[in-house]
């Protein structure tokens, strides 16, 4: 049960929207989530918002204390775009926001913790959504400007950057199904525009870093992708290969393959469908020669978020608009959950550790054994400090990682989601993922370790996965 000694142990508290609070403090501008939760509280399960959340903006020293207590060697967090550029454009900067992130980075480093920084974890400045957000190709230069400022401001100390969290999930939720703000329901069009613009923004950022900053800063860049492993109900390996191309290939293939474009059959199938619909062109066109050359190889490792696995079968009935895969009209697959595996508080999250092992082997075999950094992996419940199911989840998923490493997979780090309970988007505070509970009614929002924190501490200290806890 030994874990590979070279694997870095970290933790995540990534999305500042979920943890920072201080939504309008010290000159921060509004994000689309601020507007949404204020205007449509009924769309959040408990009617809550992230105005204060767990107050990491004010209480970062408390976060630092528990990070040290856990003994992690890296910590993933994100920068809120509108906290430092209130309306998104870099010509207006908010020095207090910049000071805050400088302080966080300096304190982490002073305590021997490497900052792993996500540039964008969904806090889109309202002003940028006004012109279409990620569906407008103008976002490419806006993002590039933003990223360049981040490299200038923090790149002397930040050596691991993640550009845009979970492109596929983000695009589907914002511009496909529209379950998240700005609630654009344009499946098979809006989500594909968004995906294309994200890939271009990411690729251009990578090239810009290499040209202007790499020589001095020597950092590495990744594109965090959530991947559910898909099992065929009929045990058909061709189905799995085809479905995984829709599940991950639409992001992974452009970045990691030699073509620099979407998987060929995905391009072909969507083009055929689009023409059959009477359109003049595909809803998901090829990225083209120029962009493929920019995007190809634009990642120094695969940044993986893994939570669960799904089953697939050919679609025969109605399209499920809420499917976690991209549009079922295009994939022609129906997805279902492993109902016989324990379910977390989140409806989409079942306990399938084997899925992580199989996914890592799939990545090894499909993408030339690229280096994988696991940057999210977690279990939700309704709260309580005796969180034995969370321990079982991490114990089994860590064992899956060990098994995969022993089978030649190139995994170099593991960071569970998440450090502490926080705002879970439209589920409000009803789903808890943390190793630490937060006293939401006390002025100092004390963080208290759950049993899982003790467990993870032991994992980090012993560099092995305890058989029993
Ligand atoms: C997101 C997190 C979120 C977690 C659990 C991940 O895909 O990156 O922000 O809290 O899922 O829903």
Short mmCIF file of C-alpha atoms and ligand atoms in Angstrom, two decimals:
data_model
loop_
_atom_site.label_atom_id
_atom_site.label_comp_id
_atom_site.label_asym_id
_atom_site.label_seq_id
_atom_site.Cartn_x
_atom_site.Cartn_y
_atom_site.Cartn_z
CA UNK A 1 0.00 0.00 0.00
CA UNK A 2 2.97 2.30 -0.26
CA UNK A 3 2.34 5.52 -2.08
CA UNK A 4 5.01 6.71 -4.49
CA UNK A 5 7.39 8.94 -2.56
CA UNK A 6 7.66 11.41 -5.38
CA UNK A 7 3.98 12.33 -5.39
CA UNK A 8 3.37 15.81 -3.97
CA UNK A 9 0.53 16.11 -1.49
CA UNK A 10 -1.48 19.25 -1.69
CA UNK A 11 -4.90 20.59 -1.03
CA UNK A 12 -7.32 22.85 -2.76
CA UNK A 13 -9.45 25.73 -1.72
CA UNK A 14 -9.47 26.84 -5.20
CA UNK A 15 -12.41 28.86 -6.26
CA UNK A 16 -12.19 32.24 -4.60
CA UNK A 17 -15.85 32.78 -5.36
CA UNK A 18 -16.55 29.80 -3.11
CA UNK A 19 -14.34 30.90 -0.22
CA UNK A 20 -13.21 34.53 -0.20
CA UNK A 21 -16.44 36.36 0.53
CA UNK A 22 -15.82 40.15 0.60
CA UNK A 23 -17.73 40.29 -2.67
CA UNK A 24 -17.58 44.08 -2.90
CA UNK A 25 -14.84 44.92 -0.42
CA UNK A 26 -11.85 47.16 -1.14
CA UNK A 27 -12.80 47.96 -4.71
CA UNK A 28 -13.66 44.49 -6.04
CA UNK A 29 -15.99 44.53 -9.04
CA UNK A 30 -19.01 42.23 -9.43
CA UNK A 31 -18.80 38.79 -11.00
CA UNK A 32 -21.68 37.13 -12.83
CA UNK A 33 -22.19 34.94 -9.74
CA UNK A 34 -22.57 37.99 -7.49
CA UNK A 35 -25.29 39.38 -9.76
CA UNK A 36 -27.00 36.05 -10.18
CA UNK A 37 -27.19 35.11 -6.50
CA UNK A 38 -28.44 38.62 -5.65
CA UNK A 39 -31.04 38.75 -8.40
CA UNK A 40 -32.21 35.13 -8.32
CA UNK A 41 -31.77 33.79 -4.77
CA UNK A 42 -34.46 31.23 -5.56
CA UNK A 43 -32.03 29.59 -7.99
CA UNK A 44 -29.71 28.66 -5.11
CA UNK A 45 -30.89 25.66 -3.11
CA UNK A 46 -30.75 27.35 0.30
CA UNK A 47 -31.29 30.89 -1.05
CA UNK A 48 -27.76 31.79 0.02
CA UNK A 49 -24.94 33.62 -1.74
CA UNK A 50 -21.18 33.94 -1.50
CA UNK A 51 -21.16 37.55 -0.26
CA UNK A 52 -19.30 36.52 2.89
CA UNK A 53 -18.86 32.78 2.48
CA UNK A 54 -16.06 31.45 4.72
CA UNK A 55 -14.27 34.82 4.51
CA UNK A 56 -10.89 33.66 3.28
CA UNK A 57 -10.26 37.24 2.12
CA UNK A 58 -10.35 38.45 5.73
CA UNK A 59 -9.25 35.24 7.42
CA UNK A 60 -6.46 33.92 5.24
CA UNK A 61 -4.25 33.54 8.32
CA UNK A 62 -6.72 30.96 9.66
CA UNK A 63 -6.49 29.10 6.35
CA UNK A 64 -2.73 29.19 6.54
CA UNK A 65 -2.85 27.74 10.02
CA UNK A 66 -4.82 24.71 8.90
CA UNK A 67 -2.66 24.27 5.80
CA UNK A 68 0.37 24.08 8.07
CA UNK A 69 -1.48 21.78 10.40
CA UNK A 70 -2.19 19.41 7.51
CA UNK A 71 1.40 19.60 6.34
CA UNK A 72 0.71 20.06 2.61
CA UNK A 73 3.50 20.99 0.25
CA UNK A 74 1.33 22.81 -2.27
CA UNK A 75 -1.93 24.71 -2.17
CA UNK A 76 -4.18 25.41 -5.11
CA UNK A 77 -6.22 28.61 -5.02
CA UNK A 78 -7.59 30.95 -7.64
CA UNK A 79 -7.44 34.64 -8.34
CA UNK A 80 -10.75 36.45 -8.68
CA UNK A 81 -10.47 38.40 -11.93
CA UNK A 82 -12.81 41.23 -10.79
CA UNK A 83 -10.96 41.58 -7.46
CA UNK A 84 -7.91 42.91 -9.24
CA UNK A 85 -9.49 44.22 -12.45
CA UNK A 86 -12.99 45.28 -11.34
CA UNK A 87 -14.51 45.50 -14.81
CA UNK A 88 -12.29 42.90 -16.42
CA UNK A 89 -10.17 45.27 -18.46
CA UNK A 90 -6.58 45.65 -17.27
CA UNK A 91 -6.52 49.41 -17.67
CA UNK A 92 -8.37 49.72 -14.34
CA UNK A 93 -6.59 47.92 -11.55
CA UNK A 94 -7.44 47.51 -7.92
CA UNK A 95 -4.26 47.68 -5.87
CA UNK A 96 -5.89 46.34 -2.71
CA UNK A 97 -6.85 43.14 -4.51
CA UNK A 98 -3.31 42.80 -5.83
CA UNK A 99 -1.94 43.35 -2.31
CA UNK A 100 -4.17 40.58 -1.01
CA UNK A 101 -2.86 37.98 -3.46
CA UNK A 102 0.73 39.11 -2.91
CA UNK A 103 0.21 38.57 0.78
CA UNK A 104 -1.29 35.09 0.24
CA UNK A 105 1.55 34.04 -2.06
CA UNK A 106 4.27 35.43 0.22
CA UNK A 107 2.82 33.80 3.32
CA UNK A 108 2.49 30.44 1.60
CA UNK A 109 6.07 30.54 0.41
CA UNK A 110 7.35 31.70 3.79
CA UNK A 111 5.73 28.58 5.21
CA UNK A 112 7.16 26.22 2.65
CA UNK A 113 3.92 25.77 0.69
CA UNK A 114 4.03 26.10 -3.07
CA UNK A 115 1.23 28.25 -4.52
CA UNK A 116 -0.58 26.59 -7.44
CA UNK A 117 -2.68 29.31 -8.99
CA UNK A 118 -5.80 29.09 -11.16
CA UNK A 119 -6.29 32.24 -13.21
CA UNK A 120 -9.98 31.75 -13.73
CA UNK A 121 -12.34 29.62 -11.65
CA UNK A 122 -15.62 31.02 -12.93
CA UNK A 123 -15.77 34.55 -11.45
CA UNK A 124 -16.38 36.25 -14.80
CA UNK A 125 -16.48 40.05 -14.46
CA UNK A 126 -20.00 41.25 -15.25
CA UNK A 127 -18.69 43.75 -17.81
CA UNK A 128 -17.12 40.96 -19.84
CA UNK A 129 -20.31 38.91 -19.93
CA UNK A 130 -22.08 42.03 -21.26
CA UNK A 131 -20.42 41.44 -24.60
CA UNK A 132 -21.01 37.69 -24.58
CA UNK A 133 -18.31 36.40 -22.25
CA UNK A 134 -16.74 33.23 -23.57
CA UNK A 135 -19.02 33.07 -26.61
CA UNK A 136 -17.39 36.16 -28.11
CA UNK A 137 -13.89 35.73 -29.51
CA UNK A 138 -13.00 39.11 -28.00
CA UNK A 139 -12.48 37.14 -24.80
CA UNK A 140 -9.22 35.82 -26.24
CA UNK A 141 -7.47 39.18 -26.08
CA UNK A 142 -9.19 40.11 -22.80
CA UNK A 143 -7.96 36.89 -21.20
CA UNK A 144 -4.52 37.30 -22.68
CA UNK A 145 -4.25 40.81 -21.22
CA UNK A 146 -5.40 39.51 -17.85
CA UNK A 147 -2.97 36.58 -17.91
CA UNK A 148 -0.08 38.81 -18.89
CA UNK A 149 -0.74 41.04 -15.89
CA UNK A 150 -0.83 37.99 -13.61
CA UNK A 151 2.55 36.82 -14.91
CA UNK A 152 3.97 40.31 -14.37
CA UNK A 153 2.49 40.66 -10.89
CA UNK A 154 2.99 37.19 -9.45
CA UNK A 155 5.10 35.15 -11.87
CA UNK A 156 8.32 35.79 -9.98
CA UNK A 157 6.90 33.53 -7.23
CA UNK A 158 4.18 31.41 -8.84
CA UNK A 159 5.65 28.53 -10.82
CA UNK A 160 2.54 26.44 -11.49
CA UNK A 161 -0.31 28.14 -13.32
CA UNK A 162 -3.69 26.79 -14.34
CA UNK A 163 -5.54 28.86 -16.89
CA UNK A 164 -9.31 28.21 -17.07
CA UNK A 165 -10.97 25.69 -14.78
CA UNK A 166 -12.94 22.89 -16.45
CA UNK A 167 -13.72 24.27 -19.93
CA UNK A 168 -16.30 21.65 -20.83
CA UNK A 169 -18.31 21.91 -17.60
CA UNK A 170 -18.07 25.70 -17.63
CA UNK A 171 -19.25 26.01 -21.24
CA UNK A 172 -22.09 23.57 -20.83
CA UNK A 173 -23.38 25.21 -17.63
CA UNK A 174 -23.09 28.83 -18.83
CA UNK A 175 -23.95 28.65 -22.51
CA UNK A 176 -25.28 25.13 -23.22
CA UNK A 177 -27.81 24.00 -20.64
CA UNK A 178 -27.67 27.43 -19.03
CA UNK A 179 -27.99 26.15 -15.46
CA UNK A 180 -25.44 28.73 -14.30
CA UNK A 181 -25.25 32.44 -14.96
CA UNK A 182 -25.57 34.00 -17.50
CA UNK A 183 -28.13 31.20 -18.12
CA UNK A 184 -27.79 31.02 -21.89
CA UNK A 185 -29.65 27.97 -23.15
CA UNK A 186 -28.02 27.29 -26.51
CA UNK A 187 -26.92 23.64 -26.44
CA UNK A 188 -24.68 22.52 -29.26
CA UNK A 189 -23.93 26.14 -30.25
CA UNK A 190 -23.15 28.40 -27.28
CA UNK A 191 -21.18 25.70 -25.48
CA UNK A 192 -19.08 24.98 -28.59
CA UNK A 193 -18.34 28.65 -29.21
CA UNK A 194 -17.25 28.90 -25.60
CA UNK A 195 -15.08 25.79 -25.81
CA UNK A 196 -13.37 27.04 -28.93
CA UNK A 197 -12.67 30.45 -27.40
CA UNK A 198 -11.35 28.88 -24.20
CA UNK A 199 -8.95 26.65 -26.10
CA UNK A 200 -7.72 29.66 -28.06
CA UNK A 201 -7.38 31.80 -24.91
CA UNK A 202 -5.49 29.03 -23.18
CA UNK A 203 -3.20 28.30 -26.15
CA UNK A 204 -2.43 31.97 -26.72
CA UNK A 205 -1.66 32.42 -23.02
CA UNK A 206 0.75 29.49 -23.09
CA UNK A 207 2.58 30.89 -26.15
CA UNK A 208 2.74 34.38 -24.66
CA UNK A 209 4.24 33.00 -21.44
CA UNK A 210 6.83 31.02 -23.38
CA UNK A 211 7.80 34.04 -25.45
CA UNK A 212 7.81 36.75 -22.83
CA UNK A 213 8.21 35.21 -19.39
CA UNK A 214 9.51 31.67 -19.43
CA UNK A 215 13.17 32.50 -19.68
CA UNK A 216 13.09 34.43 -16.41
CA UNK A 217 10.22 32.78 -14.56
CA UNK A 218 10.54 29.11 -15.54
CA UNK A 219 6.95 28.25 -14.62
CA UNK A 220 4.64 25.52 -15.92
CA UNK A 221 1.10 25.85 -17.23
CA UNK A 222 -1.88 23.48 -17.36
CA UNK A 223 -5.57 23.51 -18.31
CA UNK A 224 -7.65 21.91 -15.52
CA UNK A 225 -10.10 19.39 -16.91
CA UNK A 226 -12.78 17.45 -15.13
CA UNK A 227 -12.95 13.97 -16.60
CA UNK A 228 -15.54 11.36 -15.70
CA UNK A 229 -14.44 7.92 -16.75
CA UNK A 230 -17.09 6.29 -18.93
CA UNK A 231 -17.89 2.56 -18.89
CA UNK A 232 -19.88 0.94 -21.65
CA UNK A 233 -22.93 -0.94 -20.36
CA UNK A 234 -22.38 -3.42 -23.17
CA UNK A 235 -18.67 -3.69 -22.40
CA UNK A 236 -17.89 -2.31 -25.83
CA UNK A 237 -14.41 -0.76 -26.01
CA UNK A 238 -15.17 1.13 -29.24
CA UNK A 239 -18.06 2.85 -27.51
CA UNK A 240 -15.77 3.88 -24.64
CA UNK A 241 -13.15 5.27 -27.05
CA UNK A 242 -15.78 7.25 -28.97
CA UNK A 243 -17.50 8.53 -25.82
CA UNK A 244 -14.22 9.52 -24.13
CA UNK A 245 -13.42 11.63 -27.18
CA UNK A 246 -16.55 13.64 -26.46
CA UNK A 247 -15.97 13.60 -22.69
CA UNK A 248 -12.33 14.64 -22.70
CA UNK A 249 -11.11 14.62 -26.30
CA UNK A 250 -12.86 17.89 -27.09
CA UNK A 251 -10.42 19.55 -24.67
CA UNK A 252 -7.58 17.06 -24.48
CA UNK A 253 -7.13 16.25 -28.15
CA UNK A 254 -6.42 19.83 -29.30
CA UNK A 255 -3.91 20.32 -26.49
CA UNK A 256 -2.26 16.91 -26.20
CA UNK A 257 -2.53 15.21 -29.59
CA UNK A 258 -0.30 15.75 -32.58
CA UNK A 259 -3.14 17.25 -34.64
CA UNK A 260 -3.91 20.22 -32.36
CA UNK A 261 -7.58 19.90 -33.30
CA UNK A 262 -10.77 18.25 -32.05
CA UNK A 263 -10.89 14.44 -32.52
CA UNK A 264 -11.49 13.76 -36.25
CA UNK A 265 -14.69 11.74 -35.79
CA UNK A 266 -16.13 14.37 -33.43
CA UNK A 267 -15.54 17.01 -36.12
CA UNK A 268 -17.05 14.79 -38.78
CA UNK A 269 -20.09 13.69 -36.81
CA UNK A 270 -20.99 17.22 -35.71
CA UNK A 271 -20.49 18.57 -39.21
CA UNK A 272 -22.78 15.91 -40.68
CA UNK A 273 -25.42 16.64 -38.07
CA UNK A 274 -25.16 20.38 -38.64
CA UNK A 275 -25.56 20.01 -42.41
CA UNK A 276 -28.47 17.63 -41.94
CA UNK A 277 -30.10 20.32 -39.77
CA UNK A 278 -29.93 22.59 -42.81
CA UNK A 279 -27.04 24.72 -41.53
CA UNK A 280 -24.37 25.98 -43.86
CA UNK A 281 -21.52 24.94 -41.66
CA UNK A 282 -20.63 22.88 -38.62
CA UNK A 283 -21.60 24.01 -35.14
CA UNK A 284 -18.11 22.84 -34.10
CA UNK A 285 -15.71 23.73 -36.90
CA UNK A 286 -12.08 22.66 -36.99
CA UNK A 287 -9.76 24.98 -35.08
CA UNK A 288 -7.86 25.58 -38.31
CA UNK A 289 -4.18 25.48 -39.08
CA UNK A 290 -3.11 28.60 -37.22
CA UNK A 291 -4.98 27.91 -33.99
CA UNK A 292 -4.09 24.23 -34.01
CA UNK A 293 -0.43 25.19 -34.08
CA UNK A 294 -0.98 27.56 -31.15
CA UNK A 295 -2.98 25.08 -29.07
CA UNK A 296 -1.02 21.92 -29.83
CA UNK A 297 1.35 21.15 -26.94
CA UNK A 298 0.14 24.16 -24.92
CA UNK A 299 0.26 22.32 -21.63
CA UNK A 300 3.16 21.16 -19.49
CA UNK A 301 1.07 18.51 -17.73
CA UNK A 302 -2.50 17.30 -17.61
CA UNK A 303 -4.33 18.98 -14.74
CA UNK A 304 -6.99 16.46 -13.75
CA UNK A 305 -10.11 16.88 -11.66
CA UNK A 306 -11.70 13.49 -10.98
CA UNK A 307 -14.82 12.86 -8.97
CA UNK A 308 -16.74 9.96 -10.44
CA UNK A 309 -17.44 7.59 -13.32
CA UNK A 310 -20.52 7.07 -15.47
CA UNK A 311 -22.06 4.36 -17.61
CA UNK A 312 -22.94 4.94 -21.23
CA UNK A 313 -25.18 3.25 -23.75
CA UNK A 314 -26.41 4.29 -27.19
CA UNK A 315 -29.13 6.94 -26.91
CA UNK A 316 -32.52 5.56 -27.81
CA UNK A 317 -34.94 7.62 -25.75
CA UNK A 318 -35.17 11.31 -25.01
CA UNK A 319 -32.19 13.63 -24.77
CA UNK A 320 -31.24 14.42 -21.17
CA UNK A 321 -30.54 18.15 -21.06
CA UNK A 322 -28.79 17.76 -17.69
CA UNK A 323 -26.37 15.07 -18.80
CA UNK A 324 -22.87 15.91 -17.68
CA UNK A 325 -21.49 15.05 -21.10
CA UNK A 326 -21.66 17.59 -23.87
CA UNK A 327 -24.87 17.66 -25.85
CA UNK A 328 -26.41 14.19 -26.15
CA UNK A 329 -27.84 15.20 -29.52
CA UNK A 330 -24.26 15.05 -30.75
CA UNK A 331 -22.76 12.28 -28.64
CA UNK A 332 -25.71 9.90 -29.14
CA UNK A 333 -24.95 8.40 -25.77
CA UNK A 334 -27.21 8.22 -22.76
CA UNK A 335 -25.34 8.41 -19.46
CA UNK A 336 -26.34 6.88 -16.17
CA UNK A 337 -24.84 6.66 -12.72
CA UNK A 338 -23.59 3.64 -10.84
CA UNK A 339 -26.67 3.41 -8.65
CA UNK A 340 -25.27 0.46 -6.71
CA UNK A 341 -22.25 2.49 -5.57
CA UNK A 342 -22.69 4.82 -2.57
CA UNK A 343 -23.85 8.31 -3.50
CA UNK A 344 -22.56 11.57 -2.05
CA UNK A 345 -24.79 14.51 -1.20
CA UNK A 346 -24.22 15.77 -4.75
CA UNK A 347 -26.54 13.83 -7.06
CA UNK A 348 -23.89 13.42 -9.73
CA UNK A 349 -21.25 11.97 -7.42
CA UNK A 350 -21.02 8.22 -6.84
CA UNK A 351 -18.17 6.35 -5.20
CA UNK A 352 -16.26 4.75 -8.13
CA UNK A 353 -12.52 4.71 -7.31
CA UNK A 354 -11.87 2.12 -10.00
CA UNK A 355 -12.86 4.84 -12.47
CA UNK A 356 -9.84 6.89 -11.45
CA UNK A 357 -7.45 3.99 -11.95
CA UNK A 358 -8.98 3.17 -15.34
CA UNK A 359 -8.98 6.83 -16.34
CA UNK A 360 -5.27 7.20 -15.51
CA UNK A 361 -4.52 4.14 -17.63
CA UNK A 362 -6.67 5.54 -20.44
CA UNK A 363 -4.68 8.79 -20.31
CA UNK A 364 -1.41 6.85 -20.25
CA UNK A 365 -2.40 4.91 -23.35
CA UNK A 366 -4.16 7.66 -25.30
CA UNK A 367 -1.98 10.66 -24.56
CA UNK A 368 1.55 9.32 -24.57
CA UNK A 369 1.79 8.93 -20.81
CA UNK A 370 1.62 12.67 -20.24
CA UNK A 371 2.40 13.85 -16.69
CA UNK A 372 -0.81 14.04 -14.65
CA UNK A 373 -1.39 16.30 -11.69
CA UNK A 374 -4.58 15.40 -9.86
CA UNK A 375 -5.85 18.78 -8.75
CA UNK A 376 -9.31 17.93 -7.49
CA UNK A 377 -10.88 14.81 -6.03
CA UNK A 378 -13.53 14.93 -3.35
CA UNK A 379 -16.71 13.76 -1.64
CA UNK A 380 -19.71 15.78 -0.45
CA UNK A 381 -21.95 15.17 2.55
CA UNK A 382 -24.33 17.25 4.65
CA UNK A 383 -21.74 18.03 7.32
CA UNK A 384 -20.52 16.63 10.62
CA UNK A 385 -17.05 15.93 11.84
CA UNK A 386 -17.19 12.13 11.83
CA UNK A 387 -16.87 12.02 8.06
CA UNK A 388 -15.80 8.40 7.66
CA UNK A 389 -17.25 8.16 4.17
CA UNK A 390 -14.95 11.00 3.03
CA UNK A 391 -12.01 9.06 4.48
CA UNK A 392 -13.08 5.94 2.60
CA UNK A 393 -13.39 7.99 -0.58
CA UNK A 394 -9.89 9.44 -0.35
CA UNK A 395 -8.32 6.22 0.92
CA UNK A 396 -9.71 4.29 -2.03
CA UNK A 397 -8.93 6.97 -4.58
CA UNK A 398 -5.37 7.30 -3.31
CA UNK A 399 -5.04 3.53 -3.59
CA UNK A 400 -6.32 3.78 -7.18
CA UNK A 401 -3.57 6.33 -7.85
CA UNK A 402 -0.94 4.04 -6.32
CA UNK A 403 -2.17 1.14 -8.45
CA UNK A 404 -2.02 3.29 -11.57
CA UNK A 405 1.49 4.50 -10.75
CA UNK A 406 2.58 0.92 -10.19
CA UNK A 407 1.21 0.23 -13.65
CA UNK A 408 3.38 2.92 -15.24
CA UNK A 409 1.08 5.97 -15.08
CA UNK A 410 2.89 9.26 -14.74
CA UNK A 411 1.08 10.90 -11.79
CA UNK A 412 3.12 13.48 -9.89
CA UNK A 413 0.71 15.15 -7.50
CA UNK A 414 -2.57 14.76 -5.68
CA UNK A 415 -4.74 17.49 -4.16
CA UNK A 416 -8.13 16.68 -2.66
CA UNK A 417 -11.12 18.95 -2.93
CA UNK A 418 -11.34 20.67 -0.56
CA UNK A 419 -9.61 22.25 2.36
CA UNK A 420 -12.84 23.39 4.00
CA UNK A 421 -16.58 23.53 3.48
CA UNK A 422 -17.63 26.46 1.30
CA UNK A 423 -20.18 27.86 -1.14
CA UNK A 424 -21.13 25.15 -3.64
CA UNK A 425 -22.66 27.32 -6.39
CA UNK A 426 -26.38 26.64 -6.93
CA UNK A 427 -26.31 24.16 -4.03
CA UNK A 428 -25.38 26.99 -1.66
CA UNK A 429 -23.99 25.61 1.60
CA UNK A 430 -25.94 22.35 1.49
CA UNK A 431 -23.09 20.22 0.15
CA UNK A 432 -19.86 20.01 2.15
CA UNK A 433 -16.60 18.84 0.62
CA UNK A 434 -14.14 20.06 3.27
CA UNK A 435 -11.60 18.44 5.57
CA UNK A 436 -12.40 21.32 7.92
CA UNK A 437 -15.83 22.49 9.03
CA UNK A 438 -16.47 26.22 9.34
CA UNK A 439 -18.56 27.76 12.09
CA UNK A 440 -20.72 29.99 9.88
CA UNK A 441 -22.47 31.72 12.77
CA UNK A 442 -19.39 32.85 14.67
CA UNK A 443 -17.71 36.19 13.81
CA UNK A 444 -14.36 34.51 13.23
CA UNK A 445 -15.73 31.56 11.36
CA UNK A 446 -13.45 29.11 13.13
CA UNK A 447 -12.20 26.16 11.11
CA UNK A 448 -12.44 22.80 12.89
CA UNK A 449 -10.73 19.63 11.66
CA UNK A 450 -12.96 16.74 10.76
CA UNK A 451 -11.83 13.13 11.08
CA UNK A 452 -10.81 13.30 7.40
CA UNK A 453 -8.28 16.04 8.22
CA UNK A 454 -6.61 13.70 10.70
CA UNK A 455 -6.62 10.99 8.05
CA UNK A 456 -5.09 13.18 5.36
CA UNK A 457 -2.49 14.49 7.76
CA UNK A 458 -1.45 10.91 8.35
CA UNK A 459 -1.27 10.25 4.60
CA UNK A 460 0.97 13.26 4.08
CA UNK A 461 3.24 12.45 7.00
CA UNK A 462 3.66 8.79 6.21
CA UNK A 463 3.62 9.18 2.42
CA UNK A 464 1.51 6.05 2.33
CA UNK A 465 -2.16 5.18 2.19
CA UNK A 466 -3.28 3.82 5.56
CA UNK A 467 -5.01 0.48 5.17
CA UNK A 468 -7.41 1.26 7.97
CA UNK A 469 -8.02 4.46 9.84
C1 LIG B 1 -15.29 22.48 -9.32
C2 LIG B 1 -15.43 23.00 -7.90
C3 LIG B 1 -16.64 22.39 -7.24
C4 LIG B 1 -16.51 20.89 -7.27
C5 LIG B 1 -17.65 20.16 -6.59
C6 LIG B 1 -15.45 20.99 -9.38
O1 LIG B 1 -15.74 20.57 -10.66
O2 LIG B 1 -14.04 22.85 -9.85
O3 LIG B 1 -15.50 24.39 -7.95
O4 LIG B 1 -16.80 22.83 -5.92
O5 LIG B 1 -16.49 20.49 -8.61
O6 LIG B 1 -18.86 20.42 -7.23
#
